[in-house]
PDB file of C-alpha atoms (C1' of nucleotides) in Angstrom:
ATOM      1  CA  MET A 550     -15.743  -2.786   1.237  1.00 59.00           C
ATOM      2  CA  LYS A 551     -12.549  -3.573   3.046  1.00 67.00           C
ATOM      3  CA  HIS A 552     -11.141  -0.621   5.035  1.00 79.00           C
ATOM      4  CA  ASP A 553     -14.547   1.032   5.090  1.00 79.00           C
ATOM      5  CA  ASN A 554     -13.703   2.338   8.549  1.00 92.00           C
ATOM      6  CA  LEU A 555     -10.844   4.397   7.137  1.00 94.00           C
ATOM      7  CA  HIS A 556     -13.206   6.266   4.851  1.00 95.00           C
ATOM      8  CA  GLN A 557     -15.461   7.178   7.733  1.00 96.00           C
ATOM      9  CA  LEU A 558     -12.566   8.264   9.940  1.00 97.00           C
ATOM     10  CA  LEU A 559     -11.051  10.428   7.248  1.00 97.00           C
ATOM     11  CA  ASP A 560     -14.373  12.004   6.303  1.00 97.00           C
ATOM     12  CA  THR A 561     -14.898  13.097   9.869  1.00 97.00           C
ATOM     13  CA  TRP A 562     -11.364  14.326  10.269  1.00 98.00           C
ATOM     14  CA  PHE A 563     -11.440  16.230   6.972  1.00 98.00           C
ATOM     15  CA  ALA A 564     -14.700  17.974   7.857  1.00 97.00           C
ATOM     16  CA  ALA A 565     -13.047  19.360  10.964  1.00 97.00           C
ATOM     17  CA  HIS A 566      -9.476  20.015   9.813  1.00 97.00           C
ATOM     18  CA  ALA A 567      -9.370  20.693   6.075  1.00 97.00           C
ATOM     19  CA  ARG A 568      -7.624  23.896   5.116  1.00 97.00           C
ATOM     20  CA  ASP A 569      -9.768  26.568   3.548  1.00 96.00           C
ATOM     21  CA  LEU A 570      -7.980  26.709   0.198  1.00 98.00           C
ATOM     22  CA  PRO A 571      -9.403  28.922  -2.547  1.00 98.00           C
ATOM     23  CA  TRP A 572      -9.360  26.166  -5.165  1.00 98.00           C
ATOM     24  CA  ARG A 573     -11.610  24.147  -2.865  1.00 98.00           C
ATOM     25  CA  SER A 574     -14.252  26.870  -2.838  1.00 97.00           C
ATOM     26  CA  PRO A 575     -17.563  25.758  -4.401  1.00 96.00           C
ATOM     27  CA  ASP A 576     -17.395  28.646  -6.859  1.00 96.00           C
ATOM     28  CA  CYS A 577     -13.880  27.910  -8.066  1.00 98.00           C
ATOM     29  CA  THR A 578     -13.952  27.107 -11.778  1.00 98.00           C
ATOM     30  CA  PRO A 579     -12.414  23.968 -13.347  1.00 98.00           C
ATOM     31  CA  TRP A 580      -9.783  26.261 -14.834  1.00 98.00           C
ATOM     32  CA  GLY A 581      -8.964  27.579 -11.358  1.00 98.00           C
ATOM     33  CA  ILE A 582      -8.553  24.030 -10.134  1.00 98.00           C
ATOM     34  CA  MET A 583      -6.454  23.136 -13.149  1.00 98.00           C
ATOM     35  CA  VAL A 584      -4.117  26.088 -12.562  1.00 98.00           C
ATOM     36  CA  SER A 585      -3.748  25.082  -8.924  1.00 98.00           C
ATOM     37  CA  GLU A 586      -2.869  21.508  -9.873  1.00 98.00           C
ATOM     38  CA  PHE A 587      -0.119  22.624 -12.217  1.00 98.00           C
ATOM     39  CA  MET A 588       1.276  25.039  -9.650  1.00 98.00           C
ATOM     40  CA  LEU A 589       1.135  22.457  -6.885  1.00 98.00           C
ATOM     41  CA  GLN A 590       3.281  19.926  -8.730  1.00 98.00           C
ATOM     42  CA  GLN A 591       6.298  19.498  -6.438  1.00 97.00           C
ATOM     43  CA  THR A 592       5.493  22.822  -4.793  1.00 98.00           C
ATOM     44  CA  PRO A 593       4.112  23.587  -1.301  1.00 97.00           C
ATOM     45  CA  VAL A 594       0.690  25.192  -0.911  1.00 97.00           C
ATOM     46  CA  ALA A 595       2.062  28.247   0.880  1.00 96.00           C
ATOM     47  CA  ARG A 596       4.154  29.264  -2.118  1.00 97.00           C
ATOM     48  CA  VAL A 597       1.335  28.657  -4.595  1.00 98.00           C
ATOM     49  CA  LEU A 598      -1.361  30.690  -2.863  1.00 98.00           C
ATOM     50  CA  PRO A 599      -0.362  34.256  -3.831  1.00 97.00           C
ATOM     51  CA  LEU A 600       0.617  33.338  -7.371  1.00 98.00           C
ATOM     52  CA  TRP A 601      -2.626  31.451  -7.964  1.00 98.00           C
ATOM     53  CA  GLN A 602      -4.612  34.530  -6.976  1.00 98.00           C
ATOM     54  CA  GLU A 603      -2.625  36.655  -9.403  1.00 98.00           C
ATOM     55  CA  TRP A 604      -3.013  34.222 -12.269  1.00 98.00           C
ATOM     56  CA  LEU A 605      -6.750  33.810 -11.919  1.00 98.00           C
ATOM     57  CA  GLN A 606      -7.289  37.495 -11.678  1.00 98.00           C
ATOM     58  CA  ARG A 607      -5.209  38.115 -14.759  1.00 98.00           C
ATOM     59  CA  TRP A 608      -6.315  35.087 -16.768  1.00 98.00           C
ATOM     60  CA  PRO A 609      -9.760  34.031 -15.517  1.00 98.00           C
ATOM     61  CA  ARG A 610     -10.357  31.677 -18.458  1.00 98.00           C
ATOM     62  CA  PRO A 611      -8.089  29.426 -20.539  1.00 98.00           C
ATOM     63  CA  ALA A 612      -8.589  31.669 -23.558  1.00 98.00           C
ATOM     64  CA  ASP A 613      -7.200  34.648 -21.659  1.00 98.00           C
ATOM     65  CA  LEU A 614      -3.917  32.889 -21.042  1.00 98.00           C
ATOM     66  CA  ALA A 615      -3.792  31.341 -24.500  1.00 98.00           C
ATOM     67  CA  ALA A 616      -4.033  34.822 -26.029  1.00 98.00           C
ATOM     68  CA  GLU A 617      -0.694  35.823 -24.481  1.00 97.00           C
ATOM     69  CA  PRO A 618       2.797  34.905 -25.648  1.00 98.00           C
ATOM     70  CA  SER A 619       4.189  31.973 -23.654  1.00 98.00           C
ATOM     71  CA  GLY A 620       6.889  34.281 -22.307  1.00 98.00           C
ATOM     72  CA  GLU A 621       4.269  36.144 -20.312  1.00 98.00           C
ATOM     73  CA  ALA A 622       3.304  32.918 -18.593  1.00 98.00           C
ATOM     74  CA  VAL A 623       6.929  32.167 -17.821  1.00 98.00           C
ATOM     75  CA  ARG A 624       7.574  35.669 -16.504  1.00 98.00           C
ATOM     76  CA  SER A 625       4.456  35.559 -14.355  1.00 98.00           C
ATOM     77  CA  TRP A 626       5.512  32.205 -12.979  1.00 98.00           C
ATOM     78  CA  GLY A 627       8.094  34.166 -11.022  1.00 98.00           C
ATOM     79  CA  ARG A 628      10.144  32.130  -8.599  1.00 97.00           C
ATOM     80  CA  LEU A 629       7.669  29.279  -8.215  1.00 98.00           C
ATOM     81  CA  GLY A 630      10.136  26.832  -9.738  1.00 98.00           C
ATOM     82  CA  TYR A 631      10.078  24.360 -12.627  1.00 98.00           C
ATOM     83  CA  PRO A 632       9.251  27.130 -15.124  1.00 98.00           C
ATOM     84  CA  ARG A 633       8.471  24.625 -17.871  1.00 98.00           C
ATOM     85  CA  ARG A 634       5.235  24.097 -15.996  1.00 98.00           C
ATOM     86  CA  ALA A 635       4.294  27.640 -17.027  1.00 98.00           C
ATOM     87  CA  LEU A 636       5.086  26.772 -20.618  1.00 98.00           C
ATOM     88  CA  ARG A 637       2.994  23.623 -20.443  1.00 98.00           C
ATOM     89  CA  LEU A 638       0.094  25.319 -18.721  1.00 98.00           C
ATOM     90  CA  HIS A 639       0.131  27.924 -21.467  1.00 98.00           C
ATOM     91  CA  ALA A 640       0.203  25.196 -24.117  1.00 98.00           C
ATOM     92  CA  ALA A 641      -2.584  23.351 -22.318  1.00 98.00           C
ATOM     93  CA  ALA A 642      -4.693  26.515 -22.357  1.00 98.00           C
ATOM     94  CA  ALA A 643      -4.105  26.811 -26.094  1.00 98.00           C
ATOM     95  CA  ALA A 644      -5.155  23.181 -26.588  1.00 98.00           C
ATOM     96  CA  ILE A 645      -8.291  23.778 -24.549  1.00 98.00           C
ATOM     97  CA  VAL A 646      -9.185  26.671 -26.829  1.00 98.00           C
ATOM     98  CA  SER A 647      -8.404  24.859 -30.057  1.00 98.00           C
ATOM     99  CA  GLU A 648      -9.730  21.420 -29.190  1.00 98.00           C
ATOM    100  CA  HIS A 649     -12.278  21.881 -26.429  1.00 98.00           C
ATOM    101  CA  ASP A 650     -14.024  25.103 -27.331  1.00 98.00           C
ATOM    102  CA  GLY A 651     -12.323  26.929 -24.454  1.00 98.00           C
ATOM    103  CA  GLU A 652     -13.717  24.673 -21.730  1.00 98.00           C
ATOM    104  CA  VAL A 653     -11.546  22.470 -19.529  1.00 98.00           C
ATOM    105  CA  PRO A 654     -12.409  18.880 -20.536  1.00 98.00           C
ATOM    106  CA  ASP A 655     -13.979  16.717 -17.856  1.00 98.00           C
ATOM    107  CA  SER A 656     -12.668  13.251 -18.690  1.00 98.00           C
ATOM    108  CA  PHE A 657      -9.431  11.722 -17.478  1.00 98.00           C
ATOM    109  CA  ASP A 658      -8.433  10.661 -21.000  1.00 98.00           C
ATOM    110  CA  GLU A 659      -8.878  14.108 -22.496  1.00 98.00           C
ATOM    111  CA  LEU A 660      -7.141  15.764 -19.582  1.00 98.00           C
ATOM    112  CA  LEU A 661      -4.241  13.353 -19.867  1.00 98.00           C
ATOM    113  CA  ARG A 662      -3.601  14.566 -23.414  1.00 98.00           C
ATOM    114  CA  LEU A 663      -3.041  18.135 -22.265  1.00 98.00           C
ATOM    115  CA  PRO A 664       0.622  19.172 -22.080  1.00 98.00           C
ATOM    116  CA  GLY A 665       1.886  18.999 -18.515  1.00 98.00           C
ATOM    117  CA  ALA A 666      -0.935  16.840 -17.213  1.00 98.00           C
ATOM    118  CA  GLY A 667       0.175  13.335 -16.246  1.00 98.00           C
ATOM    119  CA  ASN A 668      -1.682  10.643 -14.371  1.00 98.00           C
ATOM    120  CA  TYR A 669      -1.864  12.572 -11.138  1.00 98.00           C
ATOM    121  CA  THR A 670      -2.966  15.916 -12.577  1.00 98.00           C
ATOM    122  CA  ALA A 671      -5.529  14.439 -14.978  1.00 98.00           C
ATOM    123  CA  ALA A 672      -7.095  12.395 -12.188  1.00 98.00           C
ATOM    124  CA  ALA A 673      -7.035  15.310  -9.762  1.00 98.00           C
ATOM    125  CA  ILE A 674      -8.804  17.680 -12.172  1.00 98.00           C
ATOM    126  CA  ALA A 675     -11.402  15.074 -13.128  1.00 98.00           C
ATOM    127  CA  SER A 676     -12.027  14.333  -9.466  1.00 98.00           C
ATOM    128  CA  PHE A 677     -11.882  17.772  -7.853  1.00 98.00           C
ATOM    129  CA  ALA A 678     -13.286  19.889 -10.677  1.00 98.00           C
ATOM    130  CA  PHE A 679     -15.853  17.475 -12.069  1.00 98.00           C
ATOM    131  CA  GLY A 680     -16.639  15.053  -9.264  1.00 98.00           C
ATOM    132  CA  LYS A 681     -15.483  12.054 -11.269  1.00 98.00           C
ATOM    133  CA  ARG A 682     -14.527   8.805  -9.606  1.00 98.00           C
ATOM    134  CA  GLU A 683     -10.814   8.718 -10.406  1.00 98.00           C
ATOM    135  CA  THR A 684      -7.955   7.236  -8.434  1.00 98.00           C
ATOM    136  CA  VAL A 685      -5.753  10.131  -7.424  1.00 98.00           C
ATOM    137  CA  VAL A 686      -2.260   9.059  -6.431  1.00 98.00           C
ATOM    138  CA  ASP A 687       0.163  11.673  -5.193  1.00 98.00           C
ATOM    139  CA  THR A 688       3.054  11.511  -2.771  1.00 97.00           C
ATOM    140  CA  ASN A 689       0.787  12.220   0.221  1.00 98.00           C
ATOM    141  CA  ILE A 690      -1.677   9.489  -0.648  1.00 98.00           C
ATOM    142  CA  ARG A 691       1.117   7.029  -1.307  1.00 98.00           C
ATOM    143  CA  ARG A 692       2.685   7.784   2.067  1.00 98.00           C
ATOM    144  CA  VAL A 693      -0.588   7.483   3.991  1.00 98.00           C
ATOM    145  CA  GLN A 694      -1.383   4.176   2.322  1.00 98.00           C
ATOM    146  CA  ALA A 695       2.176   2.898   2.758  1.00 97.00           C
ATOM    147  CA  ARG A 696       1.915   3.481   6.485  1.00 98.00           C
ATOM    148  CA  ALA A 697      -1.708   2.776   7.331  1.00 98.00           C
ATOM    149  CA  ILE A 698      -2.155  -0.272   5.107  1.00 97.00           C
ATOM    150  CA  ARG A 699       1.263  -1.652   4.236  1.00 97.00           C
ATOM    151  CA  GLY A 700       3.020  -0.882   7.486  1.00 97.00           C
ATOM    152  CA  ARG A 701       5.951   0.847   5.781  1.00 97.00           C
ATOM    153  CA  ALA A 702       7.687   4.012   6.889  1.00 97.00           C
ATOM    154  CA  LEU A 703       7.659   5.468   3.378  1.00 96.00           C
ATOM    155  CA  PRO A 704       6.190   4.740  -0.042  1.00 96.00           C
ATOM    156  CA  GLU A 705       8.440   3.053  -2.609  1.00 94.00           C
ATOM    157  CA  PRO A 706      11.004   5.309  -4.322  1.00 93.00           C
ATOM    158  CA  ALA A 707       8.914   5.160  -7.520  1.00 92.00           C
ATOM    159  CA  LEU A 708       5.252   4.310  -7.911  1.00 95.00           C
ATOM    160  CA  THR A 709       4.847   0.529  -8.104  1.00 95.00           C
ATOM    161  CA  ALA A 710       2.087  -1.640  -9.540  1.00 95.00           C
ATOM    162  CA  ALA A 711       1.273  -2.801  -6.028  1.00 95.00           C
ATOM    163  CA  GLU A 712       0.791   0.766  -4.855  1.00 96.00           C
ATOM    164  CA  SER A 713      -1.452   1.565  -7.815  1.00 97.00           C
ATOM    165  CA  GLU A 714      -3.512  -1.541  -7.241  1.00 96.00           C
ATOM    166  CA  LEU A 715      -3.924  -0.756  -3.565  1.00 97.00           C
ATOM    167  CA  ALA A 716      -5.002   2.803  -4.352  1.00 97.00           C
ATOM    168  CA  ARG A 717      -7.598   1.520  -6.818  1.00 97.00           C
ATOM    169  CA  ASP A 718      -8.913  -1.008  -4.304  1.00 97.00           C
ATOM    170  CA  LEU A 719      -9.265   1.640  -1.633  1.00 97.00           C
ATOM    171  CA  LEU A 720     -11.264   4.082  -3.758  1.00 97.00           C
ATOM    172  CA  PRO A 721     -14.922   4.168  -2.710  1.00 97.00           C
ATOM    173  CA  SER A 722     -17.372   3.174  -5.428  1.00 97.00           C
ATOM    174  CA  ASP A 723     -19.585   6.194  -4.949  1.00 98.00           C
ATOM    175  CA  PRO A 724     -18.121   9.137  -6.901  1.00 98.00           C
ATOM    176  CA  ALA A 725     -18.784  11.764  -4.237  1.00 98.00           C
ATOM    177  CA  ALA A 726     -17.246   9.534  -1.580  1.00 98.00           C
ATOM    178  CA  ALA A 727     -14.267   8.929  -3.880  1.00 98.00           C
ATOM    179  CA  VAL A 728     -13.668  12.665  -4.251  1.00 98.00           C
ATOM    180  CA  ARG A 729     -13.747  13.087  -0.475  1.00 98.00           C
ATOM    181  CA  TRP A 730     -11.391  10.139  -0.044  1.00 98.00           C
ATOM    182  CA  ASN A 731      -8.930  11.624  -2.505  1.00 98.00           C
ATOM    183  CA  ALA A 732      -9.000  15.049  -0.893  1.00 98.00           C
ATOM    184  CA  SER A 733      -8.933  13.891   2.698  1.00 98.00           C
ATOM    185  CA  THR A 734      -6.154  11.342   2.238  1.00 98.00           C
ATOM    186  CA  MET A 735      -4.054  13.950   0.498  1.00 98.00           C
ATOM    187  CA  GLU A 736      -4.773  16.448   3.245  1.00 98.00           C
ATOM    188  CA  LEU A 737      -3.874  13.964   5.969  1.00 98.00           C
ATOM    189  CA  GLY A 738      -0.540  13.323   4.271  1.00 98.00           C
ATOM    190  CA  ALA A 739       0.124  17.046   3.975  1.00 98.00           C
ATOM    191  CA  LEU A 740      -0.821  18.012   7.524  1.00 98.00           C
ATOM    192  CA  VAL A 741      -0.421  14.972   9.783  1.00 98.00           C
ATOM    193  CA  CYS A 742       1.107  11.930   8.103  1.00 98.00           C
ATOM    194  CA  THR A 743       4.111  13.931   6.945  1.00 98.00           C
ATOM    195  CA  ALA A 744       7.350  12.532   5.565  1.00 96.00           C
ATOM    196  CA  LYS A 745       9.368  13.433   8.596  1.00 94.00           C
ATOM    197  CA  ALA A 746       8.092  13.783  12.148  1.00 95.00           C
ATOM    198  CA  PRO A 747       4.533  12.643  11.453  1.00 97.00           C
ATOM    199  CA  LYS A 748       2.051  13.908  14.029  1.00 97.00           C
ATOM    200  CA  CYS A 749       0.628  10.518  14.919  1.00 97.00           C
ATOM    201  CA  GLY A 750      -0.918  11.957  18.069  1.00 97.00           C
ATOM    202  CA  GLN A 751      -3.297  13.955  15.897  1.00 97.00           C
ATOM    203  CA  CYS A 752      -4.018  11.199  13.411  1.00 98.00           C
ATOM    204  CA  PRO A 753      -7.556   9.864  13.045  1.00 98.00           C
ATOM    205  CA  LEU A 754      -6.072   6.600  11.775  1.00 98.00           C
ATOM    206  CA  LEU A 755      -3.785   6.088  14.768  1.00 97.00           C
ATOM    207  CA  GLY A 756      -5.792   3.131  16.048  1.00 96.00           C
ATOM    208  CA  SER A 757      -5.888   1.417  12.653  1.00 95.00           C
ATOM    209  CA  CYS A 758      -2.416   2.247  11.348  1.00 97.00           C
ATOM    210  CA  ARG A 759      -0.345  -0.830  10.550  1.00 97.00           C
ATOM    211  CA  TRP A 760       2.926   1.083  10.681  1.00 98.00           C
ATOM    212  CA  VAL A 761       2.168   2.254  14.224  1.00 97.00           C
ATOM    213  CA  ALA A 762       0.920  -1.207  15.210  1.00 97.00           C
ATOM    214  CA  GLU A 763       4.214  -2.699  14.059  1.00 97.00           C
ATOM    215  CA  GLY A 764       6.264  -0.225  16.078  1.00 97.00           C
ATOM    216  CA  ARG A 765       7.037   2.278  13.327  1.00 97.00           C
ATOM    217  CA  PRO A 766       9.809   0.347  11.556  1.00 96.00           C
ATOM    218  CA  GLU A 767      12.526   2.343   9.826  1.00 94.00           C
ATOM    219  CA  PRO A 768      12.456   2.955   6.060  1.00 93.00           C
ATOM    220  CA  HIS A 769      13.668  -0.044   4.072  1.00 87.00           C
ATOM    221  CA  TYR A 770      15.757   2.189   1.847  1.00 87.00           C
ATOM    222  CA  GLN A 771      17.705   5.414   2.048  1.00 85.00           C
ATOM    223  CA  PRO A 772      16.009   8.258   0.135  1.00 81.00           C
ATOM    224  CA  LYS A 773      18.584   9.799  -2.163  1.00 80.00           C
ATOM    225  CA  GLY A 774      18.821  13.533  -1.996  1.00 79.00           C
ATOM    226  CA  GLN A 775      18.462  15.961  -4.853  1.00 82.00           C
ATOM    227  CA  SER A 776      21.757  17.586  -5.690  1.00 83.00           C
ATOM    228  CA  TRP A 777      21.773  21.274  -6.468  1.00 90.00           C
ATOM    229  CA  HIS A 778      25.021  23.093  -5.804  1.00 90.00           C
ATOM    230  CA  GLY A 779      27.169  23.277  -8.900  1.00 92.00           C
ATOM    231  CA  THR A 780      24.646  21.537 -11.148  1.00 94.00           C
ATOM    232  CA  ASP A 781      23.377  22.582 -14.549  1.00 95.00           C
ATOM    233  CA  ARG A 782      20.005  23.085 -12.915  1.00 96.00           C
ATOM    234  CA  GLN A 783      21.435  25.749 -10.675  1.00 97.00           C
ATOM    235  CA  VAL A 784      22.887  27.564 -13.668  1.00 97.00           C
ATOM    236  CA  ARG A 785      19.616  27.265 -15.604  1.00 97.00           C
ATOM    237  CA  GLY A 786      17.810  28.727 -12.635  1.00 97.00           C
ATOM    238  CA  ALA A 787      20.174  31.680 -12.437  1.00 97.00           C
ATOM    239  CA  LEU A 788      19.893  32.231 -16.183  1.00 97.00           C
ATOM    240  CA  MET A 789      16.104  32.201 -15.985  1.00 98.00           C
ATOM    241  CA  ALA A 790      16.201  34.651 -13.101  1.00 97.00           C
ATOM    242  CA  VAL A 791      18.101  37.110 -15.301  1.00 97.00           C
ATOM    243  CA  LEU A 792      15.715  36.731 -18.237  1.00 97.00           C
ATOM    244  CA  ARG A 793      12.622  37.067 -16.065  1.00 97.00           C
ATOM    245  CA  VAL A 794      13.578  40.416 -14.654  1.00 95.00           C
ATOM    246  CA  SER A 795      15.223  41.932 -17.693  1.00 95.00           C
ATOM    247  CA  ASP A 796      13.234  44.572 -19.553  1.00 90.00           C
ATOM    248  CA  VAL A 797      15.206  44.000 -22.722  1.00 94.00           C
ATOM    249  CA  PRO A 798      16.898  41.122 -24.563  1.00 96.00           C
ATOM    250  CA  VAL A 799      20.170  40.198 -22.862  1.00 96.00           C
ATOM    251  CA  PRO A 800      23.143  39.723 -25.211  1.00 95.00           C
ATOM    252  CA  SER A 801      24.417  36.173 -24.807  1.00 93.00           C
ATOM    253  CA  GLY A 802      27.894  37.592 -24.215  1.00 93.00           C
ATOM    254  CA  VAL A 803      26.608  39.324 -21.108  1.00 93.00           C
ATOM    255  CA  LEU A 804      25.042  36.074 -19.958  1.00 94.00           C
ATOM    256  CA  LEU A 805      28.061  33.898 -20.626  1.00 92.00           C
ATOM    257  CA  ASP A 806      30.920  36.178 -19.656  1.00 88.00           C
ATOM    258  CA  PRO A 807      31.429  36.950 -15.946  1.00 81.00           C
ATOM    259  CA  ALA A 808      33.445  40.047 -16.839  1.00 83.00           C
ATOM    260  CA  ALA A 809      30.894  41.499 -19.251  1.00 82.00           C
ATOM    261  CA  GLU A 810      29.988  45.154 -18.832  1.00 80.00           C
ATOM    262  CA  HIS A 811      26.615  46.843 -19.340  1.00 79.00           C
ATOM    263  CA  PRO A 812      24.244  44.540 -17.534  1.00 82.00           C
ATOM    264  CA  ALA A 813      20.766  44.430 -19.040  1.00 86.00           C
ATOM    265  CA  ALA A 814      18.183  46.837 -17.700  1.00 87.00           C
ATOM    266  CA  GLY A 815      16.834  45.719 -14.361  1.00 87.00           C
ATOM    267  CA  ALA A 816      18.841  42.508 -14.360  1.00 91.00           C
ATOM    268  CA  GLY A 817      21.884  43.681 -12.425  1.00 90.00           C
ATOM    269  CA  THR A 818      21.348  41.721  -9.239  1.00 91.00           C
ATOM    270  CA  ALA A 819      20.278  38.549 -11.017  1.00 94.00           C
ATOM    271  CA  LEU A 820      23.260  38.846 -13.327  1.00 94.00           C
ATOM    272  CA  ARG A 821      25.704  39.208 -10.450  1.00 92.00           C
ATOM    273  CA  LYS A 822      24.181  36.154  -8.853  1.00 93.00           C
ATOM    274  CA  LEU A 823      24.561  34.183 -12.063  1.00 95.00           C
ATOM    275  CA  HIS A 824      28.190  35.164 -12.412  1.00 93.00           C
ATOM    276  CA  SER A 825      28.921  34.499  -8.774  1.00 92.00           C
ATOM    277  CA  LEU A 826      28.263  30.839  -9.454  1.00 92.00           C
ATOM    278  CA  GLN A 827      31.521  30.812 -11.413  1.00 91.00           C
ATOM    279  CA  ALA A 828      30.178  28.246 -13.817  1.00 92.00           C
ATOM    280  CA  ASP A 829      32.608  27.490 -16.605  1.00 92.00           C
ATOM    281  CA  ALA A 830      31.906  28.494 -20.181  1.00 92.00           C
ATOM    282  CA  SER A 831      30.761  25.066 -21.288  1.00 93.00           C
ATOM    283  CA  GLN A 832      28.310  24.714 -18.438  1.00 95.00           C
ATOM    284  CA  LEU A 833      26.840  28.149 -19.083  1.00 95.00           C
ATOM    285  CA  GLU A 834      26.463  27.354 -22.738  1.00 95.00           C
ATOM    286  CA  ARG A 835      24.879  23.988 -22.006  1.00 96.00           C
ATOM    287  CA  ALA A 836      22.366  25.562 -19.656  1.00 97.00           C
ATOM    288  CA  LEU A 837      21.502  28.324 -22.097  1.00 97.00           C
ATOM    289  CA  ASN A 838      21.100  25.910 -24.974  1.00 97.00           C
ATOM    290  CA  GLY A 839      18.798  23.866 -22.787  1.00 97.00           C
ATOM    291  CA  LEU A 840      16.594  26.872 -22.184  1.00 98.00           C
ATOM    292  CA  LEU A 841      16.489  27.668 -25.894  1.00 98.00           C
ATOM    293  CA  GLN A 842      15.717  24.079 -26.784  1.00 97.00           C
ATOM    294  CA  ASP A 843      12.962  23.899 -24.188  1.00 97.00           C
ATOM    295  CA  ARG A 844      11.573  27.169 -25.575  1.00 98.00           C
ATOM    296  CA  LEU A 845      11.823  28.778 -22.190  1.00 98.00           C
ATOM    297  CA  ALA A 846      13.879  31.437 -23.952  1.00 98.00           C
ATOM    298  CA  GLU A 847      14.529  32.575 -27.494  1.00 98.00           C
ATOM    299  CA  GLN A 848      17.477  34.095 -29.303  1.00 96.00           C
ATOM    300  CA  THR A 849      16.964  37.265 -31.327  1.00 95.00           C
ATOM    301  CA  ALA A 850      19.318  39.661 -33.044  1.00 95.00           C
ATOM    302  CA  ASP A 851      19.416  41.704 -29.828  1.00 94.00           C
ATOM    303  CA  GLY A 852      20.067  38.838 -27.471  1.00 96.00           C
ATOM    304  CA  VAL A 853      18.267  36.257 -25.393  1.00 97.00           C
ATOM    305  CA  GLN A 854      14.799  36.887 -24.011  1.00 97.00           C
ATOM    306  CA  LEU A 855      11.647  35.154 -22.887  1.00 98.00           C
ATOM    307  CA  PRO A 856       9.411  34.076 -25.784  1.00 98.00           C
ATOM    308  CA  GLY A 857       7.479  37.052 -27.031  1.00 89.00           C
TER     309      GLY A 857
ATOM    310  C1'  DA B1389      13.449   3.525 -16.694  1.00 76.79           C
ATOM    311  C1'  DA B1390      16.627   6.472 -14.663  1.00 76.79           C
ATOM    312  C1'  DA B1391      17.524  11.195 -14.686  1.00 76.79           C
ATOM    313  C1'  DA B1392      16.607  15.881 -15.373  1.00 76.79           C
ATOM    314  C1'  DC B1393      13.978  19.536 -14.028  1.00 76.79           C
ATOM    315  C1'  DG B1394      13.576  25.180  -9.631  1.00 76.79           C
ATOM    316  C1'  DT B1395      12.952  27.094  -5.462  1.00 76.79           C
ATOM    317  C1'  DG B1396      12.668  28.176  -0.640  1.00 76.79           C
ATOM    318  C1'  DG B1397      11.359  26.777   4.114  1.00 76.79           C
ATOM    319  C1'  DC B1398      12.561  24.226   7.912  1.00 76.79           C
ATOM    320  C1'  DA B1399      15.287  21.239  11.273  1.00 76.79           C
TER     321       DA B1399
ATOM    322  C1'  DT C1310      25.024  25.373   7.456  1.00 76.79           C
ATOM    323  C1'  DT C1311      23.679  21.327   4.905  1.00 76.79           C
ATOM    324  C1'  DG C1312      20.265  18.312   3.505  1.00 76.79           C
ATOM    325  C1'  DC C1313      15.553  17.021   3.171  1.00 76.79           C
ATOM    326  C1'  DC C1314      11.401  17.609   0.866  1.00 76.79           C
ATOM    327  C1'  DA C1315       7.222  19.562  -1.583  1.00 76.79           C
ATOM    328  C1'  DA C1316      -0.508  18.045  -4.835  1.00 76.79           C
ATOM    329  C1'  DG C1317       4.878  15.317 -10.814  1.00 76.79           C
ATOM    330  C1'  DT C1318       5.922  15.167 -15.878  1.00 76.79           C
ATOM    331  C1'  DT C1319       8.724  14.133 -19.580  1.00 76.79           C
ATOM    332  C1'  DT C1320      12.175  11.869 -22.306  1.00 76.79           C
TER     333       DT C1320
END
DNA sequence: AAAACGTGGCA
DNA sequence: TTGCCAAGTTT
């Protein structure tokens, strides 16, 4: 196979430098791996670690999570970010109970049907939990391949057909070798071939990297930043922070009115933070309606709360 | 198919 | 301090 040398180089490097992550332990269950994959979506390993431990201790099997109201999942998600992932993981657990007899399915197609599992997550679970030969394509793998093979500084802004085709071509035909390739390429992207300030001096592919060979050309586009300050997202986040820590339903008036008295129990600090954003009434309402529509929160006679 | 979706660490 | 960026998915 073309690029066979890369596989060998990465295998050797991975054996020596892979992080000892709990979801890579031989006795980690498919469910443990699945939880890690959901938590790791757009989220660094360091922030996932403690929460993953908590979740697996509390909900060691899909059925354990499925038995709880979705609001418990959202509350336990804490400040990990993108709380709808908690909702989807909860829904996925319910689907596993109702459609797969409580066992995480082992095929890409079945995994892909679970809420919150897209192409990356379905392939990752099939590969890492079940040893299947699946092409895993995440941002790390795309960046490593963009540099080493295509000679680019960065992967394309969105996954292209060419990138997918390259990733498929590079995947070893032996399933066990494919799993190692997936894991080691991802790890290289996370630890060495990073987005900014890559540590090329430590890279096992230094001698075969096309980007390095071509003098490390600049990116051919300007990555556009993610806005945050003053956005609806920021207000949603602040709203969620209030609901997560409140012991009781929070009257929508208290949420929407900066001058409201009687903050909800335990939510004082989060409420002050929300109001300090000085969002206008329409933005607050839009953000709250979004949460209700997404079922991240629900409205009762007593106020707004996490789904119970 | 572009845009929305959280959060915190680091330079 | 501001902006970048992180194991993506959904509509």
